[in-house]
mmCIF file of C-alpha atoms in Angstrom:
data_model
loop_
_atom_site.group_PDB
_atom_site.id
_atom_site.type_symbol
_atom_site.label_atom_id
_atom_site.label_comp_id
_atom_site.label_asym_id
_atom_site.label_seq_id
_atom_site.Cartn_x
_atom_site.Cartn_y
_atom_site.Cartn_z
ATOM 1 C CA MET R 1 86.197 43.036 83.691
ATOM 2 C CA THR R 2 85.409 40.048 85.915
ATOM 3 C CA PHE R 3 82.836 39.350 88.599
ATOM 4 C CA GLU R 4 82.514 37.018 91.545
ATOM 5 C CA LEU R 5 80.004 34.229 90.883
ATOM 6 C CA HIS R 6 77.858 32.938 93.753
ATOM 7 C CA ARG R 7 75.830 29.765 93.159
ATOM 8 C CA ALA R 8 72.870 29.950 95.523
ATOM 9 C CA ALA R 9 71.559 26.644 96.847
ATOM 10 C CA SER R 10 68.259 28.094 98.085
ATOM 11 C CA ALA R 11 66.028 31.121 97.671
ATOM 12 C CA ASP R 12 66.980 32.277 101.167
ATOM 13 C CA GLU R 13 70.682 32.138 100.311
ATOM 14 C CA ALA R 14 70.085 34.098 97.111
ATOM 15 C CA ARG R 15 68.087 36.701 99.039
ATOM 16 C CA ASP R 16 70.864 37.055 101.613
ATOM 17 C CA LEU R 17 73.516 37.459 98.905
ATOM 18 C CA LEU R 18 71.480 40.142 97.174
ATOM 19 C CA GLY R 19 70.963 41.933 100.466
ATOM 20 C CA ARG R 20 74.686 41.764 101.242
ATOM 21 C CA TYR R 21 75.946 43.074 97.913
ATOM 22 C CA GLY R 22 73.063 45.391 97.005
ATOM 23 C CA ASP R 23 73.512 47.361 93.785
ATOM 24 C CA ASP R 24 76.782 45.561 93.067
ATOM 25 C CA ALA R 25 74.930 42.276 92.446
ATOM 26 C CA VAL R 26 72.668 40.929 89.709
ATOM 27 C CA VAL R 27 70.717 37.680 89.460
ATOM 28 C CA LEU R 28 71.502 35.093 86.805
ATOM 29 C CA ALA R 29 68.543 32.865 85.902
ATOM 30 C CA GLY R 30 68.140 31.843 82.242
ATOM 31 C CA GLY R 31 70.879 34.247 81.242
ATOM 32 C CA THR R 32 69.397 35.493 77.962
ATOM 33 C CA ALA R 33 69.083 39.129 79.031
ATOM 34 C CA PHE R 34 72.263 38.971 81.125
ATOM 35 C CA ALA R 35 74.348 37.800 78.160
ATOM 36 C CA LEU R 36 73.101 40.596 75.912
ATOM 37 C CA LEU R 37 73.508 43.330 78.503
ATOM 38 C CA TRP R 38 76.996 42.121 79.440
ATOM 39 C CA LYS R 39 78.116 41.895 75.814
ATOM 40 C CA GLN R 40 76.883 45.443 75.169
ATOM 41 C CA GLY R 41 78.610 46.770 78.277
ATOM 42 C CA LEU R 42 75.350 47.886 79.849
ATOM 43 C CA ILE R 43 75.963 45.978 83.082
ATOM 44 C CA ARG R 44 79.232 45.396 84.932
ATOM 45 C CA PRO R 45 78.293 43.788 88.266
ATOM 46 C CA ALA R 46 80.908 42.918 90.853
ATOM 47 C CA HIS R 47 78.798 39.956 92.002
ATOM 48 C CA VAL R 48 76.503 37.584 90.090
ATOM 49 C CA VAL R 49 74.065 35.417 92.030
ATOM 50 C CA ASP R 50 73.312 32.271 90.037
ATOM 51 C CA ILE R 51 69.920 30.840 91.042
ATOM 52 C CA HIS R 52 69.693 28.227 88.308
ATOM 53 C CA GLY R 53 70.118 25.400 90.816
ATOM 54 C CA VAL R 54 67.333 26.481 93.189
ATOM 55 C CA ALA R 55 64.759 23.736 92.627
ATOM 56 C CA SER R 56 62.048 25.463 94.677
ATOM 57 C CA LEU R 57 61.829 28.233 92.070
ATOM 58 C CA ARG R 58 60.784 25.825 89.325
ATOM 59 C CA GLY R 59 57.423 24.312 88.562
ATOM 60 C CA ILE R 60 54.006 25.371 87.310
ATOM 61 C CA ALA R 61 50.822 24.317 89.080
ATOM 62 C CA ARG R 62 47.277 25.312 89.920
ATOM 63 C CA THR R 63 46.735 25.723 93.641
ATOM 64 C CA ASN R 64 43.869 24.335 95.697
ATOM 65 C CA ASP R 65 42.218 27.759 95.758
ATOM 66 C CA GLY R 66 42.273 28.073 91.958
ATOM 67 C CA TRP R 67 45.329 30.247 91.371
ATOM 68 C CA LEU R 68 47.899 29.466 88.680
ATOM 69 C CA ARG R 69 51.427 29.693 90.087
ATOM 70 C CA ILE R 70 54.419 29.867 87.739
ATOM 71 C CA GLY R 71 57.823 29.541 89.388
ATOM 72 C CA ALA R 72 60.427 32.161 88.564
ATOM 73 C CA LEU R 73 62.739 29.600 86.934
ATOM 74 C CA ALA R 74 60.063 28.068 84.714
ATOM 75 C CA THR R 75 61.056 28.758 81.129
ATOM 76 C CA HIS R 76 58.786 30.315 78.536
ATOM 77 C CA ARG R 77 58.733 26.950 76.787
ATOM 78 C CA ASP R 78 57.626 25.307 80.033
ATOM 79 C CA ALA R 79 54.764 27.795 80.309
ATOM 80 C CA GLU R 80 53.868 27.506 76.646
ATOM 81 C CA ARG R 81 53.519 23.712 76.897
ATOM 82 C CA SER R 82 52.093 23.503 80.418
ATOM 83 C CA ALA R 83 48.705 21.816 80.716
ATOM 84 C CA ALA R 84 48.066 23.857 83.865
ATOM 85 C CA VAL R 85 48.590 27.122 81.966
ATOM 86 C CA ARG R 86 46.393 26.028 79.059
ATOM 87 C CA GLU R 87 43.621 24.908 81.391
ATOM 88 C CA HIS R 88 43.749 28.154 83.334
ATOM 89 C CA CYS R 89 43.896 30.463 80.312
ATOM 90 C CA PRO R 90 44.709 29.337 76.754
ATOM 91 C CA ALA R 91 45.533 32.925 75.771
ATOM 92 C CA LEU R 92 48.333 32.973 78.336
ATOM 93 C CA ALA R 93 49.888 29.825 76.868
ATOM 94 C CA ALA R 94 49.604 31.448 73.427
ATOM 95 C CA THR R 95 51.347 34.548 74.733
ATOM 96 C CA PHE R 96 54.355 32.550 75.897
ATOM 97 C CA ALA R 97 54.414 30.827 72.503
ATOM 98 C CA HIS R 98 54.846 34.224 70.802
ATOM 99 C CA VAL R 99 58.117 35.012 72.602
ATOM 100 C CA ALA R 100 61.109 35.117 70.247
ATOM 101 C CA THR R 101 62.167 31.643 69.035
ATOM 102 C CA VAL R 102 61.961 28.140 70.484
ATOM 103 C CA ARG R 103 65.664 28.320 71.292
ATOM 104 C CA VAL R 104 65.144 31.459 73.372
ATOM 105 C CA ARG R 105 61.973 30.124 75.005
ATOM 106 C CA ASN R 106 63.830 27.001 76.095
ATOM 107 C CA GLN R 107 66.345 29.145 77.988
ATOM 108 C CA ALA R 108 64.651 32.371 79.074
ATOM 109 C CA THR R 109 62.781 32.242 82.388
ATOM 110 C CA VAL R 110 59.435 33.750 83.296
ATOM 111 C CA GLY R 111 60.872 35.409 86.409
ATOM 112 C CA GLY R 112 63.827 36.804 84.494
ATOM 113 C CA ASN R 113 61.476 38.269 81.905
ATOM 114 C CA LEU R 114 59.462 40.118 84.544
ATOM 115 C CA ALA R 115 62.513 41.292 86.479
ATOM 116 C CA HIS R 116 64.118 42.581 83.269
ATOM 117 C CA ALA R 117 60.994 44.740 82.667
ATOM 118 C CA ASP R 118 61.557 45.292 78.962
ATOM 119 C CA PRO R 119 58.502 47.293 77.810
ATOM 120 C CA ALA R 120 58.390 45.341 74.531
ATOM 121 C CA GLN R 121 58.098 41.871 76.091
ATOM 122 C CA ASP R 122 54.928 39.824 75.560
ATOM 123 C CA PRO R 123 54.133 37.944 78.816
ATOM 124 C CA PRO R 124 53.640 41.018 81.044
ATOM 125 C CA VAL R 125 50.823 42.198 78.766
ATOM 126 C CA THR R 126 48.582 39.162 79.232
ATOM 127 C CA LEU R 127 49.616 38.692 82.856
ATOM 128 C CA LEU R 128 48.637 42.309 83.562
ATOM 129 C CA ALA R 129 45.246 41.875 81.889
ATOM 130 C CA LEU R 130 44.678 38.744 83.993
ATOM 131 C CA GLY R 131 45.417 40.573 87.248
ATOM 132 C CA ALA R 132 48.606 38.652 88.059
ATOM 133 C CA GLU R 133 50.642 39.135 91.218
ATOM 134 C CA VAL R 134 54.408 38.875 91.631
ATOM 135 C CA GLU R 135 55.722 36.956 94.633
ATOM 136 C CA THR R 136 59.121 38.024 95.973
ATOM 137 C CA THR R 137 61.101 37.409 99.137
ATOM 138 C CA ALA R 138 59.763 40.776 100.315
ATOM 139 C CA GLY R 139 56.111 39.817 99.771
ATOM 140 C CA ALA R 140 53.514 39.830 97.011
ATOM 141 C CA THR R 141 52.569 42.795 94.844
ATOM 142 C CA PRO R 142 50.261 43.336 91.855
ATOM 143 C CA LEU R 143 52.155 43.176 88.576
ATOM 144 C CA GLY R 144 50.976 46.677 87.699
ATOM 145 C CA SER R 145 52.741 48.035 90.786
ATOM 146 C CA PHE R 146 55.793 45.841 90.305
ATOM 147 C CA LEU R 147 56.486 47.252 86.804
ATOM 148 C CA ARG R 148 57.547 50.868 87.223
ATOM 149 C CA GLY R 149 59.075 51.852 83.902
ATOM 150 C CA PRO R 150 61.524 50.803 81.203
ATOM 151 C CA PHE R 151 63.766 48.140 82.803
ATOM 152 C CA GLU R 152 62.628 49.294 86.240
ATOM 153 C CA THR R 153 60.713 47.367 88.906
ATOM 154 C CA SER R 154 60.015 47.534 92.609
ATOM 155 C CA LEU R 155 62.160 44.434 93.195
ATOM 156 C CA GLY R 156 65.132 46.144 94.822
ATOM 157 C CA SER R 157 67.380 43.601 96.526
ATOM 158 C CA ALA R 158 64.548 41.064 96.896
ATOM 159 C CA LEU R 159 64.378 37.865 94.858
ATOM 160 C CA LEU R 160 61.483 37.138 92.502
ATOM 161 C CA ILE R 161 59.941 33.793 93.509
ATOM 162 C CA ALA R 162 56.914 33.307 91.252
ATOM 163 C CA VAL R 163 54.089 34.971 89.369
ATOM 164 C CA SER R 164 50.527 33.974 90.191
ATOM 165 C CA VAL R 165 47.315 34.435 88.213
ATOM 166 C CA PRO R 166 44.033 34.578 90.145
ATOM 167 C CA PRO R 167 41.115 32.234 89.465
ATOM 168 C CA LEU R 168 39.033 33.127 86.422
ATOM 169 C CA PRO R 169 35.237 32.822 86.561
ATOM 170 C CA ALA R 170 33.787 30.112 84.353
ATOM 171 C CA GLY R 171 33.025 31.559 80.939
ATOM 172 C CA THR R 172 35.823 34.146 81.018
ATOM 173 C CA ARG R 173 37.207 34.950 77.569
ATOM 174 C CA ALA R 174 40.770 36.139 76.951
ATOM 175 C CA VAL R 175 42.699 36.993 73.788
ATOM 176 C CA PHE R 176 46.219 38.076 72.925
ATOM 177 C CA HIS R 177 47.335 39.806 69.729
ATOM 178 C CA LYS R 178 50.891 40.645 68.710
ATOM 179 C CA PHE R 179 51.466 42.830 65.670
ATOM 180 C CA LEU R 180 54.958 42.701 64.234
ATOM 181 C CA PRO R 181 55.518 43.704 60.613
ATOM 182 C CA ARG R 182 59.058 42.323 60.522
ATOM 183 C CA THR R 183 60.210 38.806 61.418
ATOM 184 C CA ALA R 184 58.127 36.436 63.530
ATOM 185 C CA ASP R 185 60.709 36.418 66.350
ATOM 186 C CA ASP R 186 60.919 40.211 66.668
ATOM 187 C CA TYR R 187 59.562 42.460 69.373
ATOM 188 C CA ALA R 188 56.038 43.692 68.760
ATOM 189 C CA THR R 189 55.129 47.029 67.255
ATOM 190 C CA VAL R 190 52.145 46.705 69.568
ATOM 191 C CA SER R 191 50.680 43.849 71.591
ATOM 192 C CA VAL R 192 47.235 43.708 73.187
ATOM 193 C CA ALA R 193 45.609 41.375 75.689
ATOM 194 C CA ALA R 194 41.939 41.612 76.577
ATOM 195 C CA VAL R 195 39.847 39.717 79.114
ATOM 196 C CA ARG R 196 36.077 39.691 79.639
ATOM 197 C CA THR R 197 34.347 37.963 82.535
ATOM 198 C CA PRO R 198 30.734 36.744 82.333
ATOM 199 C CA ASP R 199 29.531 39.721 84.377
ATOM 200 C CA GLY R 200 30.796 42.070 81.639
ATOM 201 C CA ASN R 201 33.970 43.261 83.362
ATOM 202 C CA VAL R 202 36.687 44.001 80.773
ATOM 203 C CA ARG R 203 40.437 44.363 81.241
ATOM 204 C CA VAL R 204 42.743 45.510 78.450
ATOM 205 C CA ALA R 205 46.548 45.761 78.547
ATOM 206 C CA LEU R 206 49.073 46.799 75.909
ATOM 207 C CA GLY R 207 52.798 46.410 75.369
ATOM 208 C CA SER R 208 55.454 48.190 73.287
ATOM 209 C CA VAL R 209 53.531 51.472 73.369
ATOM 210 C CA ALA R 210 54.641 52.921 76.724
ATOM 211 C CA GLY R 211 57.467 52.680 79.220
ATOM 212 C CA THR R 212 55.987 49.433 80.517
ATOM 213 C CA ALA R 213 52.966 47.247 79.912
ATOM 214 C CA VAL R 214 49.908 49.385 80.678
ATOM 215 C CA ARG R 215 46.206 48.981 81.395
ATOM 216 C CA ALA R 216 43.828 50.912 79.139
ATOM 217 C CA GLU R 217 41.266 51.772 81.803
ATOM 218 C CA ALA R 218 39.185 54.138 79.657
ATOM 219 C CA VAL R 219 38.839 51.393 77.064
ATOM 220 C CA GLU R 220 37.885 48.914 79.781
ATOM 221 C CA ARG R 221 35.132 51.159 81.147
ATOM 222 C CA ALA R 222 33.698 51.883 77.720
ATOM 223 C CA ALA R 223 33.753 48.250 76.619
ATOM 224 C CA GLY R 224 32.172 47.155 79.884
ATOM 225 C CA GLU R 225 29.362 49.661 79.341
ATOM 226 C CA GLY R 226 28.637 48.277 75.885
ATOM 227 C CA VAL R 227 30.308 50.984 73.789
ATOM 228 C CA PRO R 228 31.038 49.561 70.286
ATOM 229 C CA PRO R 229 34.595 48.194 69.925
ATOM 230 C CA ARG R 230 35.788 50.866 67.496
ATOM 231 C CA GLU R 231 34.647 53.708 69.727
ATOM 232 C CA ALA R 232 36.011 52.047 72.851
ATOM 233 C CA ALA R 233 39.357 51.305 71.164
ATOM 234 C CA ALA R 234 39.762 54.965 70.201
ATOM 235 C CA LEU R 235 40.148 55.732 73.909
ATOM 236 C CA VAL R 236 43.409 53.774 74.069
ATOM 237 C CA ASP R 237 45.297 57.016 73.359
ATOM 238 C CA GLU R 238 44.766 58.007 76.999
ATOM 239 C CA ALA R 239 46.874 55.065 78.226
ATOM 240 C CA ILE R 240 49.818 54.961 75.839
ATOM 241 C CA ASP R 241 52.917 57.028 75.130
ATOM 242 C CA PRO R 242 54.791 55.281 72.299
ATOM 243 C CA VAL R 243 58.317 56.080 71.165
ATOM 244 C CA GLY R 244 59.290 55.768 67.522
ATOM 245 C CA ASP R 245 61.879 53.138 66.637
ATOM 246 C CA ALA R 246 62.715 50.600 63.921
ATOM 247 C CA ARG R 247 59.282 49.018 64.349
ATOM 248 C CA GLY R 248 57.337 52.183 63.609
ATOM 249 C CA SER R 249 56.955 55.849 64.376
ATOM 250 C CA ALA R 250 55.130 56.995 67.479
ATOM 251 C CA GLU R 251 52.083 57.972 65.397
ATOM 252 C CA TYR R 252 52.093 54.643 63.575
ATOM 253 C CA LYS R 253 52.157 52.815 66.899
ATOM 254 C CA ARG R 254 49.238 54.912 68.135
ATOM 255 C CA ARG R 255 47.205 53.962 65.093
ATOM 256 C CA MET R 256 48.121 50.303 65.416
ATOM 257 C CA ALA R 257 47.231 50.368 69.111
ATOM 258 C CA ARG R 258 43.723 51.494 68.175
ATOM 259 C CA VAL R 259 43.434 48.915 65.387
ATOM 260 C CA TRP R 260 44.598 45.956 67.462
ATOM 261 C CA THR R 261 42.661 46.975 70.551
ATOM 262 C CA GLU R 262 39.521 47.030 68.421
ATOM 263 C CA ARG R 263 40.332 43.583 67.054
ATOM 264 C CA ALA R 264 40.865 42.242 70.550
ATOM 265 C CA LEU R 265 37.506 43.627 71.684
ATOM 266 C CA LEU R 266 35.789 42.171 68.617
ATOM 267 C CA ASP R 267 37.319 38.794 69.406
ATOM 268 C CA LEU R 268 35.960 38.955 72.948
ATOM 269 C CA ALA R 269 32.477 39.612 71.604
ATOM 270 C CA ALA R 270 32.638 36.917 68.908
#
């Protein structure tokens, strides 16, 4: 089966093409997810909108008002090695460094990762804990609202432009943990990101244990009130709904979610 390829020269052109062809069109950015889904027969679009040449969607920078803005076409390797990302939040740079292999990180894009909405991906976990927003041609939305379920977002026929992370108060601590008992380039059995601001506010997000990356709000409240890490981490069960697979049974993932959430909270307090 073939498709018609459209090479967009600008974000506006890509948006118009997506609006014209609707559900019959998909976006091609880095192509890592597209290649796998096409090979497995999971997608058969009539139209493919190639945005690889849209220069305005590249780049990583900190804005004058303190936000970190990562263009949709920035690769994971770009984000991993970016001085702007490291200065804003070292844990975020470390998160990008945990994605698959260097070969994949050199090709896969940050925007493509978010639009694909794989619940086992690493970047959405830390971005969610940091309060990131997704910028699209239809406007900006919090990442937690953008991610709706397994491989499902609120994107529709809009084009993802960038992801932005708000300013972090001086003294903010952030950590990311990825537990994977198989190979180092595998998806996580569970991943956890935790952030604590100097005023004691705590945010905790997890991946691979629900239909999308999720906030553990009960854990956040308990940790912010000074509840010991082990007791606070036990509340993670309220936020997750793991499915058993090759990386562990549902019960095993629940236990590991508690273990790694506790470790993340201990790291914040260290």
